[in-house]
Structures are given as C-alpha cells and as structure tokens.
Amino acid sequence: MKKLLLFLPLISNLFTAQTTINVFSQITFYDGYATTNTASTPANVTRLANYRYTKKLTDAELNTFQNKIQMNVTIGALCDNYDRIGGVHLALVPKNQVSYTLSDVNVKRIEIGRYITPFMNKNVSPTSVPYTFEVDNLYSVFSSTSIRNMYDIYIELDVFGVPYAANTQVAGCANRNDVFAGTLNFVTYNDPAVPNLYNNLLPLLDSNELNNYNNTDQPGQTVRLVNFNLNQSTGSAKFFITTTPHGANSGGEEYVRRQNIVTLDNAQMMTFTPGGKSCEPYRMYNTQPNGIYGSSAQTQGWWTAWNNWCPGDAVPIRSFSVGSLSGGAHTLKYEVPTAQFVGQDGRIVLSLYMQSNNNLLAVKDVSTIDVSIYPNPTADFVNIKAQEKIRMVEVFNMEGRKLFSGKDSKIDFSAYPSGTYVMSVELQDGTQFKHKIIRK
C-alpha cells in the first residue's frame, strides 16, 4: 500500500486568547471482546468498536488551532477495575468519505497520545483520572490547507476494557458491560516563541504489535524493520515514538525493564529503557486494591527496579531528530534485544511517525519486516529468520575485518573468540541492516 508524505504550508503566528475545543464528553466504552454495542452515541460521534470512538473536526474547529496545543484526556471509572491501555489517534480520512471502519486501508493514522488506566473502583473517589499531552507539533497538520483539501481530520479515542472481574468485585457492576467513560479536549493558544518546524507528515506504524501472543519465548526475536522510500531529500526530520510492553503473568514483559534500541540506516539514534520514575504520585487514582501498589508507599528505587509505566499515567512520546534525510530507501530498525515473552504471553505496542520540513515530499512503499536473530548472546550458532529470503550475510569483528560471507540463515560463531561482532544482513527485497552479536 502506498502512503504519501503530505505538504503542509506554514501559517503565520498571530497572538490569540486561549481556546478550548471539546471533542468527546463522557462517552461510554464497553467490553472490548463483546459484540459492538448498538446504543446511541452523542451527535457527530461514531462508535468504531466498543473500545474506540471517532469524531471529525470541523473547519471552524481546525481554524481555531494555534501553535501551542495541549491535549487533555479524562478516563472515568465504570465497570472495569484493572489497568488497561488506551490511546488517542489522529485519522486522515479521504475527503467527504461518509464513514469508515478500523480496517479501512485508505485511512492514515498516527497515535498522538497513550495512557494506562489505574485500578479503579467506581464507588471510591476519585472516580476519574486526568492525562495531559503537549502536542504542539500537530499545529502543522491541523492548519494545512493541502491536507484539509485531501482529507477530513478525525480524532479517535480508545481504551480496551473488560468487565469480568468487576462484575463480581465491584458493587453495582453485576451483569454490566460498560467499562470506562472518556472525555477529550484540546486547549490552544498562540506562543510567538514556539517555532513551526514542519510542513509534512509521514505515518509509519500505528499501535503495531510485536510478539502478539503467537511468537516465541526466545530472546533476540523482537526486531521490527520499517522500510520507506523518499522521493527527494528533506530537512529537519524528526521521528516520534510511543511504545509500551505488556504481558502481566509471571515474568511478564511489563514487569521487566528492557533496553530499547532504535536505529536508522544502521546508525543508532536512540537507546532507552521505559519507566524510571516512581509511581507513588498515581497511587491516589488506584482505588481498587491490587498487587502493584500494595497498602503502603514504596521508594523510588523499588519502583524503578521493575516498572515500565504507572497505572494512571500518560505514556511519554519519545523522539529523535536526524537533520537532513536523503531521498531514496531508508530502514528504521526497532529492537528489544532481551525481550522474552514467557509462555508466549504479551506484546510490545509500537507507534511511529515522522515530520520534516520539505515541501511536496512524497513517500512510497512503506513496509514492515519482522526479523528473528537468536540466540544472542550465543556459544556457537546464530539463526536468522525473516519474512524475506536472505540475499547475503557478512560477519565482521569490531576492527572491521570481514570474517564470514554467505547466504546461510544459520551462522557458526563457535570458532571466534569471545566478544562482540557485527552481522550485516541483506534481504531479497533489498533491505539492509546491521546487528550486534555477542559470542559468549
């Protein structure tokens, strides 16, 4: 499927007073596994699924946005008392298309906010939790004449909840399937100090799942390659990343902090480990007893030893800039080298998009490839498994000397001394990437 990187003309800054744009107000989410609820929705709001609603922004609303934008989401407790993942998506829908579905291939999406609900009991105050996101970079999308001539701009709000535990654990929830309530608004004003850096947009991945309950327990297999081909060079390129690990059983990925590595065209752009802060500020929203918070406060060291996110907190939107980006093929590699999905349970939910400042920049043939490289570290062999056939594999030591060249999918490292090596892989479709291998 072809995707276009769209031209967004810049608009002059003019000082205006603060304005609030209300999108959703107390909409009700239902059991995510149940048949889509047929109850009526508020005016101009569409239920795409029990867990997601959408609403088109009017021209008047889009004209109201200024270059400083804060997005506010409030999730209210109904009949789900567990921590759940939710998010906000911007959807570009072909102009004047009357309706669309979640699977409509003509709709382009980016995730502009993600949050984790707390363990809430609807009978215990506080019964709602607020989330705040700074999304100034969306001004160039909302104000783009080019985009608005081609697409209608929708905002989608979602949270996937289930009522089964609350049906028996929360008073008043027996036989109910309403799980949460949601409210969303934007607060916007003009700030002359905020630069307008972008005039185009490239959606890459939206809530894309790695190791979704059907893959492996073997470390080293959580690698995703995202290929895109630019028709010309562009400047001030910036990539936005939202990611969270999930899997709550014993040894589940959400309870183990892992290093995440992002590489663009074989250059490492970002290395981070999610979490890293205390969840105590969110204790007040976790009104249902649970095994995470316990009955007493914990130290920051205790929290940061294991948690990747806090129930009741917004997930950070990470980013990296690369300056200019040449025309032609590019490969973004996202990996969590030590991820291990115990019992094949869990997944990593990944969203990516790019903004930059080149007019009329187009992109085609955006595709993803999953690659398995295991075991790593290894005592002898390393296996390579990919959706595309292998064209060439080369192994280098850290001094750059080539040790191996071939087309094998199983590489023998047993003759090499202990240490770190670089494996260069080219797939049949032309995708090229490098991967570090540790020989034990």
Short mmCIF file of C-alpha atoms in Angstrom, two decimals:
data_model
loop_
_atom_site.label_atom_id
_atom_site.label_comp_id
_atom_site.label_asym_id
_atom_site.label_seq_id
_atom_site.Cartn_x
_atom_site.Cartn_y
_atom_site.Cartn_z
CA MET A 1 0.00 0.00 0.00
CA LYS A 2 1.38 3.41 -0.91
CA LYS A 3 1.45 6.21 1.64
CA LEU A 4 2.09 9.88 0.95
CA LEU A 5 4.15 12.32 2.95
CA LEU A 6 1.96 15.36 2.68
CA PHE A 7 2.75 19.02 2.09
CA LEU A 8 1.75 21.29 4.95
CA PRO A 9 2.17 25.04 4.31
CA LEU A 10 3.20 27.16 7.29
CA ILE A 11 0.83 29.77 8.68
CA SER A 12 1.89 33.00 10.35
CA ASN A 13 1.69 33.28 14.12
CA LEU A 14 -0.84 35.71 15.47
CA PHE A 15 -1.46 36.16 19.17
CA THR A 16 -4.86 34.87 20.27
CA ALA A 17 -6.53 34.10 23.56
CA GLN A 18 -6.67 30.55 24.89
CA THR A 19 -9.39 28.44 23.29
CA THR A 20 -10.80 25.03 24.28
CA ILE A 21 -12.01 22.61 21.62
CA ASN A 22 -14.22 19.87 23.05
CA VAL A 23 -14.15 16.60 21.12
CA PHE A 24 -15.62 13.91 23.42
CA SER A 25 -17.56 14.31 26.64
CA GLN A 26 -18.25 11.32 28.89
CA ILE A 27 -18.58 8.76 26.11
CA THR A 28 -19.08 5.20 27.34
CA PHE A 29 -16.74 2.33 26.43
CA TYR A 30 -17.97 -1.26 26.54
CA ASP A 31 -16.50 -4.74 26.83
CA GLY A 32 -13.78 -4.89 24.18
CA TYR A 33 -14.44 -8.57 23.45
CA ALA A 34 -18.22 -8.28 23.10
CA THR A 35 -20.29 -7.61 20.01
CA THR A 36 -20.30 -3.89 19.19
CA ASN A 37 -22.85 -2.11 21.34
CA THR A 38 -25.76 -0.58 19.41
CA ALA A 39 -26.61 2.13 21.97
CA SER A 40 -26.86 5.64 20.55
CA THR A 41 -23.82 7.93 20.56
CA PRO A 42 -23.58 11.72 21.01
CA ALA A 43 -24.11 13.92 17.96
CA ASN A 44 -21.37 13.61 15.32
CA VAL A 45 -19.61 10.83 17.29
CA THR A 46 -19.24 7.35 15.77
CA ARG A 47 -18.52 4.13 17.64
CA LEU A 48 -15.98 2.23 15.52
CA ALA A 49 -15.83 -0.55 18.12
CA ASN A 50 -16.72 -0.96 21.78
CA TYR A 51 -13.24 0.32 22.58
CA ARG A 52 -12.89 3.19 20.06
CA TYR A 53 -14.85 6.30 19.10
CA THR A 54 -14.20 8.83 16.35
CA LYS A 55 -15.27 12.39 15.59
CA LYS A 56 -14.46 14.67 12.65
CA LEU A 57 -13.00 18.07 13.45
CA THR A 58 -14.97 20.78 11.68
CA ASP A 59 -13.34 23.51 9.60
CA ALA A 60 -14.27 26.00 12.31
CA GLU A 61 -12.53 23.88 14.93
CA LEU A 62 -9.44 23.35 12.76
CA ASN A 63 -9.24 27.10 12.10
CA THR A 64 -9.19 27.69 15.86
CA PHE A 65 -5.94 25.80 16.49
CA GLN A 66 -2.84 27.87 17.22
CA ASN A 67 0.78 26.78 17.57
CA LYS A 68 0.57 25.88 21.28
CA ILE A 69 -1.63 22.81 21.82
CA GLN A 70 -2.37 20.82 24.96
CA MET A 71 -4.49 17.67 24.72
CA ASN A 72 -6.42 16.65 27.83
CA VAL A 73 -7.95 13.21 28.33
CA THR A 74 -10.03 12.10 31.32
CA ILE A 75 -10.97 8.47 31.88
CA GLY A 76 -13.76 7.73 34.34
CA ALA A 77 -14.38 4.52 36.27
CA LEU A 78 -17.33 2.32 35.34
CA CYS A 79 -17.17 -1.49 35.48
CA ASP A 80 -13.54 -2.35 34.80
CA ASN A 81 -11.26 -2.29 37.83
CA TYR A 82 -7.97 -3.26 36.14
CA ASP A 83 -5.19 -1.29 34.43
CA ARG A 84 -5.77 -1.05 30.67
CA ILE A 85 -4.06 0.55 27.69
CA GLY A 86 -5.77 3.40 25.86
CA GLY A 87 -4.81 5.98 23.28
CA VAL A 88 -5.66 8.90 21.03
CA HIS A 89 -5.23 8.67 17.26
CA LEU A 90 -5.38 11.26 14.52
CA ALA A 91 -7.02 9.76 11.44
CA LEU A 92 -6.80 11.21 7.93
CA VAL A 93 -9.90 10.06 6.06
CA PRO A 94 -10.34 10.69 2.30
CA LYS A 95 -12.24 13.95 1.79
CA ASN A 96 -16.02 13.67 2.08
CA GLN A 97 -15.96 9.92 2.73
CA VAL A 98 -19.17 9.50 4.70
CA SER A 99 -17.94 6.76 7.04
CA TYR A 100 -15.02 4.42 7.62
CA THR A 101 -14.03 1.34 9.60
CA LEU A 102 -10.98 0.45 11.66
CA SER A 103 -9.66 -1.68 8.81
CA ASP A 104 -10.16 0.89 6.04
CA VAL A 105 -6.83 0.88 4.13
CA ASN A 106 -7.46 4.40 2.80
CA VAL A 107 -7.32 5.88 6.31
CA LYS A 108 -3.90 7.04 7.56
CA ARG A 109 -3.34 7.17 11.31
CA ILE A 110 -0.81 8.40 13.82
CA GLU A 111 -1.00 7.83 17.57
CA ILE A 112 -0.82 11.19 19.35
CA GLY A 113 -1.23 10.01 22.95
CA ARG A 114 -1.24 6.84 25.03
CA TYR A 115 -2.18 6.20 28.65
CA ILE A 116 -2.59 3.38 31.16
CA THR A 117 -5.72 3.34 33.30
CA PRO A 118 -5.39 2.82 37.05
CA PHE A 119 -7.05 0.09 39.10
CA MET A 120 -10.30 1.99 39.81
CA ASN A 121 -13.40 1.20 41.82
CA LYS A 122 -16.30 3.32 40.61
CA ASN A 123 -17.62 3.57 44.17
CA VAL A 124 -14.43 5.07 45.61
CA SER A 125 -13.23 8.64 44.97
CA PRO A 126 -11.50 9.82 42.85
CA THR A 127 -13.52 8.15 40.12
CA SER A 128 -11.61 9.61 37.18
CA VAL A 129 -8.01 10.18 36.16
CA PRO A 130 -6.61 13.03 34.01
CA TYR A 131 -3.89 12.74 31.35
CA THR A 132 -2.16 15.68 29.65
CA PHE A 133 -0.13 15.71 26.42
CA GLU A 134 1.80 18.57 24.80
CA VAL A 135 1.21 18.21 21.05
CA ASP A 136 2.41 21.50 19.54
CA ASN A 137 3.77 19.60 16.54
CA LEU A 138 0.18 18.87 15.41
CA TYR A 139 -0.43 22.51 14.54
CA SER A 140 1.12 21.98 11.12
CA VAL A 141 -1.36 19.15 10.47
CA PHE A 142 -4.45 20.99 11.69
CA SER A 143 -3.53 24.16 9.77
CA SER A 144 -2.56 22.50 6.49
CA THR A 145 -4.67 23.60 3.53
CA SER A 146 -3.18 20.79 1.46
CA ILE A 147 -4.14 18.07 3.94
CA ARG A 148 -7.58 19.53 4.51
CA ASN A 149 -8.26 19.61 0.77
CA MET A 150 -7.45 15.89 0.52
CA TYR A 151 -8.62 14.54 3.87
CA ASP A 152 -11.07 15.04 6.66
CA ILE A 153 -9.30 15.05 10.03
CA TYR A 154 -10.78 12.82 12.73
CA ILE A 155 -9.79 12.29 16.35
CA GLU A 156 -10.17 8.77 17.76
CA LEU A 157 -10.25 7.94 21.48
CA ASP A 158 -9.88 4.36 22.69
CA VAL A 159 -9.49 2.18 25.75
CA PHE A 160 -9.82 -1.60 25.63
CA GLY A 161 -11.56 -2.74 28.82
CA VAL A 162 -13.33 -5.85 30.08
CA PRO A 163 -15.84 -6.05 32.96
CA TYR A 164 -15.43 -9.67 34.04
CA ALA A 165 -13.54 -9.08 37.30
CA ALA A 166 -15.60 -6.02 38.21
CA ASN A 167 -18.83 -7.99 37.65
CA THR A 168 -18.08 -9.82 40.90
CA GLN A 169 -15.64 -7.49 42.69
CA VAL A 170 -17.27 -4.05 42.36
CA ALA A 171 -20.65 -3.29 43.92
CA GLY A 172 -23.22 -2.36 41.28
CA CYS A 173 -21.34 -3.97 38.37
CA ALA A 174 -23.07 -7.35 38.23
CA ASN A 175 -24.20 -8.19 34.67
CA ARG A 176 -22.88 -4.89 33.25
CA ASN A 177 -20.55 -4.47 30.28
CA ASP A 178 -19.80 -0.72 30.39
CA VAL A 179 -16.14 -0.37 31.36
CA PHE A 180 -14.96 3.26 31.23
CA ALA A 181 -16.09 6.79 30.35
CA GLY A 182 -13.92 9.12 28.28
CA THR A 183 -13.56 12.87 27.74
CA LEU A 184 -11.10 14.68 25.44
CA ASN A 185 -10.41 18.31 24.66
CA PHE A 186 -7.69 20.50 23.20
CA VAL A 187 -6.56 23.77 24.74
CA THR A 188 -4.77 26.00 22.23
CA TYR A 189 -3.26 29.48 22.03
CA ASN A 190 -0.53 31.30 20.15
CA ASP A 191 3.00 31.50 21.54
CA PRO A 192 5.41 33.50 19.35
CA ALA A 193 8.33 31.64 20.95
CA VAL A 194 7.21 28.27 19.55
CA PRO A 195 8.77 27.63 16.12
CA ASN A 196 6.84 25.97 13.34
CA LEU A 197 9.38 23.37 12.19
CA TYR A 198 7.35 21.06 9.96
CA ASN A 199 5.30 21.13 6.80
CA ASN A 200 4.86 17.43 6.06
CA LEU A 201 3.85 14.23 7.78
CA LEU A 202 4.71 10.55 7.33
CA PRO A 203 2.60 7.95 9.20
CA LEU A 204 4.66 4.77 9.72
CA LEU A 205 3.13 2.49 12.39
CA ASP A 206 0.00 2.93 14.49
CA SER A 207 -0.32 0.63 17.54
CA ASN A 208 1.64 -2.05 15.73
CA GLU A 209 2.14 -5.15 17.89
CA LEU A 210 5.34 -7.15 18.20
CA ASN A 211 5.12 -10.74 19.53
CA ASN A 212 1.37 -10.68 19.84
CA TYR A 213 0.73 -13.92 21.74
CA ASN A 214 1.80 -16.12 18.84
CA ASN A 215 5.53 -15.87 18.59
CA THR A 216 8.33 -17.07 20.87
CA ASP A 217 9.90 -17.25 24.29
CA GLN A 218 13.35 -16.92 22.73
CA PRO A 219 15.26 -13.67 23.44
CA GLY A 220 16.57 -11.87 20.36
CA GLN A 221 13.48 -12.19 18.19
CA THR A 222 11.82 -8.86 18.93
CA VAL A 223 13.12 -6.93 15.91
CA ARG A 224 11.00 -4.89 13.52
CA LEU A 225 12.26 -3.25 10.34
CA VAL A 226 10.29 -0.36 8.84
CA ASN A 227 11.20 0.42 5.22
CA PHE A 228 10.26 3.66 3.45
CA ASN A 229 11.41 5.32 0.25
CA LEU A 230 11.53 9.12 -0.07
CA ASN A 231 11.24 10.71 -3.50
CA GLN A 232 13.63 13.53 -2.52
CA SER A 233 15.71 14.78 0.38
CA THR A 234 14.15 16.56 3.34
CA GLY A 235 15.37 18.70 6.24
CA SER A 236 14.69 18.83 10.00
CA ALA A 237 13.40 15.25 10.04
CA LYS A 238 12.05 14.19 13.43
CA PHE A 239 10.66 10.78 14.40
CA PHE A 240 8.05 10.35 17.15
CA ILE A 241 7.85 7.04 19.05
CA THR A 242 5.30 5.69 21.51
CA THR A 243 5.90 2.22 22.93
CA THR A 244 4.86 0.09 25.90
CA PRO A 245 5.49 -3.57 26.81
CA HIS A 246 2.59 -5.69 28.03
CA GLY A 247 2.14 -9.17 29.48
CA ALA A 248 1.13 -9.44 33.12
CA ASN A 249 1.69 -13.08 34.00
CA SER A 250 4.70 -14.29 35.99
CA GLY A 251 7.78 -12.85 34.34
CA GLY A 252 5.62 -10.76 32.00
CA GLU A 253 7.33 -8.06 29.97
CA GLU A 254 5.51 -5.22 31.69
CA TYR A 255 7.29 -6.20 34.92
CA VAL A 256 10.79 -6.34 33.43
CA ARG A 257 12.68 -3.24 32.30
CA ARG A 258 14.37 -3.81 28.95
CA GLN A 259 16.64 -1.68 26.82
CA ASN A 260 15.00 -0.46 23.59
CA ILE A 261 17.22 0.42 20.62
CA VAL A 262 16.23 2.48 17.58
CA THR A 263 18.49 2.55 14.51
CA LEU A 264 18.03 4.47 11.27
CA ASP A 265 20.04 3.33 8.25
CA ASN A 266 22.45 1.44 10.53
CA ALA A 267 23.13 4.48 12.72
CA GLN A 268 21.93 4.12 16.32
CA MET A 269 19.57 7.02 17.02
CA MET A 270 18.11 6.25 20.41
CA THR A 271 18.59 3.86 23.31
CA PHE A 272 16.20 3.97 26.25
CA THR A 273 14.65 1.88 28.98
CA PRO A 274 10.98 2.66 29.73
CA GLY A 275 9.93 3.59 33.23
CA GLY A 276 12.49 5.10 35.54
CA LYS A 277 10.25 7.04 37.89
CA SER A 278 8.18 6.48 40.98
CA CYS A 279 4.51 5.60 40.58
CA GLU A 280 3.59 7.00 44.00
CA PRO A 281 2.03 10.20 42.54
CA TYR A 282 -0.61 7.99 40.88
CA ARG A 283 -1.49 5.97 43.98
CA MET A 284 -4.48 8.23 44.65
CA TYR A 285 -6.18 7.07 41.42
CA ASN A 286 -5.67 3.35 42.15
CA THR A 287 -8.69 2.94 44.39
CA GLN A 288 -9.16 -0.80 43.77
CA PRO A 289 -6.80 -2.99 45.84
CA ASN A 290 -4.13 -4.51 43.60
CA GLY A 291 -0.79 -6.27 43.74
CA ILE A 292 1.20 -3.36 42.34
CA TYR A 293 0.64 -0.56 44.82
CA GLY A 294 0.07 -2.56 47.99
CA SER A 295 -1.00 -0.91 51.24
CA SER A 296 1.98 1.37 51.84
CA ALA A 297 4.19 3.72 49.85
CA GLN A 298 7.26 2.35 48.12
CA THR A 299 10.61 4.00 47.44
CA GLN A 300 11.63 5.33 44.05
CA GLY A 301 14.29 2.64 43.89
CA TRP A 302 11.67 -0.06 44.35
CA TRP A 303 9.51 1.35 41.57
CA THR A 304 12.30 1.95 39.10
CA ALA A 305 13.77 -1.53 39.61
CA TRP A 306 10.97 -3.12 37.61
CA ASN A 307 8.19 -0.89 36.28
CA ASN A 308 7.90 0.31 32.68
CA TRP A 309 4.88 2.56 33.23
CA CYS A 310 2.49 3.56 36.00
CA PRO A 311 -1.23 2.71 36.12
CA GLY A 312 -2.86 6.14 35.92
CA ASP A 313 -0.05 7.84 33.98
CA ALA A 314 0.38 9.08 30.42
CA VAL A 315 2.99 7.24 28.35
CA PRO A 316 5.83 9.52 27.18
CA ILE A 317 6.12 10.31 23.48
CA ARG A 318 9.82 9.95 22.68
CA SER A 319 11.50 11.49 19.66
CA PHE A 320 14.79 11.89 17.86
CA SER A 321 15.94 14.27 15.13
CA VAL A 322 18.25 13.45 12.24
CA GLY A 323 18.55 16.80 10.47
CA SER A 324 18.51 16.20 6.73
CA LEU A 325 17.37 12.88 5.27
CA SER A 326 18.31 11.97 1.71
CA GLY A 327 15.91 10.80 -0.95
CA GLY A 328 15.75 7.06 -1.56
CA ALA A 329 15.30 3.96 0.57
CA HIS A 330 15.59 4.07 4.37
CA THR A 331 15.25 1.42 7.06
CA LEU A 332 14.28 2.13 10.64
CA LYS A 333 15.10 -0.77 12.95
CA TYR A 334 13.35 -1.12 16.30
CA GLU A 335 14.52 -3.84 18.68
CA VAL A 336 14.21 -5.00 22.26
CA PRO A 337 17.12 -7.47 22.30
CA THR A 338 16.46 -9.16 25.65
CA ALA A 339 12.66 -9.36 25.47
CA GLN A 340 11.38 -12.82 26.41
CA PHE A 341 7.65 -13.50 26.21
CA VAL A 342 7.24 -16.16 28.87
CA GLY A 343 4.59 -18.66 27.82
CA GLN A 344 4.25 -16.74 24.53
CA ASP A 345 2.27 -14.15 26.52
CA GLY A 346 2.50 -10.45 25.88
CA ARG A 347 3.42 -7.94 23.22
CA ILE A 348 5.12 -4.61 22.65
CA VAL A 349 2.79 -1.96 21.19
CA LEU A 350 4.68 0.42 18.91
CA SER A 351 3.67 3.61 17.09
CA LEU A 352 5.93 5.67 14.80
CA TYR A 353 5.57 8.71 12.61
CA MET A 354 7.86 11.34 11.09
CA GLN A 355 7.59 15.06 10.44
CA SER A 356 10.04 17.22 8.45
CA ASN A 357 10.20 20.48 6.51
CA ASN A 358 10.47 19.74 2.81
CA ASN A 359 7.63 20.81 0.56
CA LEU A 360 5.81 18.26 -1.59
CA LEU A 361 7.86 15.37 -0.24
CA ALA A 362 6.36 12.00 -1.12
CA VAL A 363 6.99 8.53 0.20
CA LYS A 364 6.04 5.20 -1.28
CA ASP A 365 6.12 1.53 -0.39
CA VAL A 366 6.12 1.79 3.40
CA SER A 367 6.51 -1.79 4.64
CA THR A 368 7.49 -3.69 7.76
CA ILE A 369 9.51 -6.88 8.17
CA ASP A 370 9.95 -8.90 11.35
CA VAL A 371 13.35 -10.48 11.83
CA SER A 372 14.37 -13.12 14.36
CA ILE A 373 18.06 -13.28 15.31
CA TYR A 374 18.74 -15.82 18.04
CA PRO A 375 20.22 -16.86 20.35
CA ASN A 376 22.12 -13.70 21.26
CA PRO A 377 24.44 -13.98 23.17
CA THR A 378 25.49 -17.29 21.63
CA ALA A 379 28.06 -20.00 22.32
CA ASP A 380 28.02 -21.33 18.77
CA PHE A 381 25.30 -20.74 16.15
CA VAL A 382 23.11 -17.72 15.39
CA ASN A 383 19.87 -18.22 13.45
CA ILE A 384 18.34 -15.61 11.16
CA LYS A 385 14.65 -15.86 10.37
CA ALA A 386 12.85 -13.22 8.28
CA GLN A 387 9.75 -12.81 6.15
CA GLU A 388 12.05 -12.18 3.17
CA LYS A 389 14.74 -14.57 1.91
CA ILE A 390 18.36 -13.82 2.78
CA ARG A 391 20.49 -12.49 -0.07
CA MET A 392 23.76 -12.03 1.85
CA VAL A 393 25.13 -12.26 5.37
CA GLU A 394 28.53 -10.90 6.42
CA VAL A 395 30.20 -11.05 9.84
CA PHE A 396 32.81 -8.51 10.95
CA ASN A 397 34.87 -8.16 14.11
CA MET A 398 34.92 -4.82 15.93
CA GLU A 399 38.02 -3.77 14.00
CA GLY A 400 36.04 -4.08 10.76
CA ARG A 401 37.73 -7.24 9.42
CA LYS A 402 35.35 -9.50 7.48
CA LEU A 403 35.18 -13.00 8.97
CA PHE A 404 32.34 -14.56 7.00
CA SER A 405 30.28 -14.02 3.86
CA GLY A 406 27.46 -16.24 2.61
CA LYS A 407 23.73 -16.79 2.24
CA ASP A 408 23.19 -19.10 5.19
CA SER A 409 20.43 -18.50 7.72
CA LYS A 410 22.46 -20.29 10.41
CA ILE A 411 25.85 -18.73 11.12
CA ASP A 412 28.57 -20.58 13.05
CA PHE A 413 30.35 -18.38 15.63
CA SER A 414 31.99 -21.26 17.51
CA ALA A 415 35.45 -20.64 16.02
CA TYR A 416 35.51 -16.97 17.02
CA PRO A 417 36.92 -15.68 20.34
CA SER A 418 34.51 -14.36 22.96
CA GLY A 419 33.48 -10.79 22.24
CA THR A 420 31.21 -8.59 20.14
CA TYR A 421 30.72 -8.93 16.38
CA VAL A 422 28.69 -7.09 13.73
CA MET A 423 26.49 -9.09 11.39
CA SER A 424 25.44 -7.32 8.18
CA VAL A 425 22.29 -8.74 6.58
CA GLU A 426 20.78 -8.02 3.17
CA LEU A 427 17.35 -9.44 2.39
CA GLN A 428 16.00 -10.35 -1.04
CA ASP A 429 13.88 -7.19 -1.23
CA GLY A 430 16.98 -5.02 -0.78
CA THR A 431 16.54 -4.30 2.93
CA GLN A 432 19.91 -3.97 4.64
CA PHE A 433 20.68 -3.76 8.33
CA LYS A 434 23.41 -4.48 10.85
CA HIS A 435 23.06 -6.39 14.11
CA LYS A 436 25.48 -6.81 17.01
CA ILE A 437 26.15 -10.40 18.12
CA ILE A 438 27.83 -11.36 21.38
CA ARG A 439 29.90 -14.55 21.41
CA LYS A 440 29.99 -15.97 24.96
#
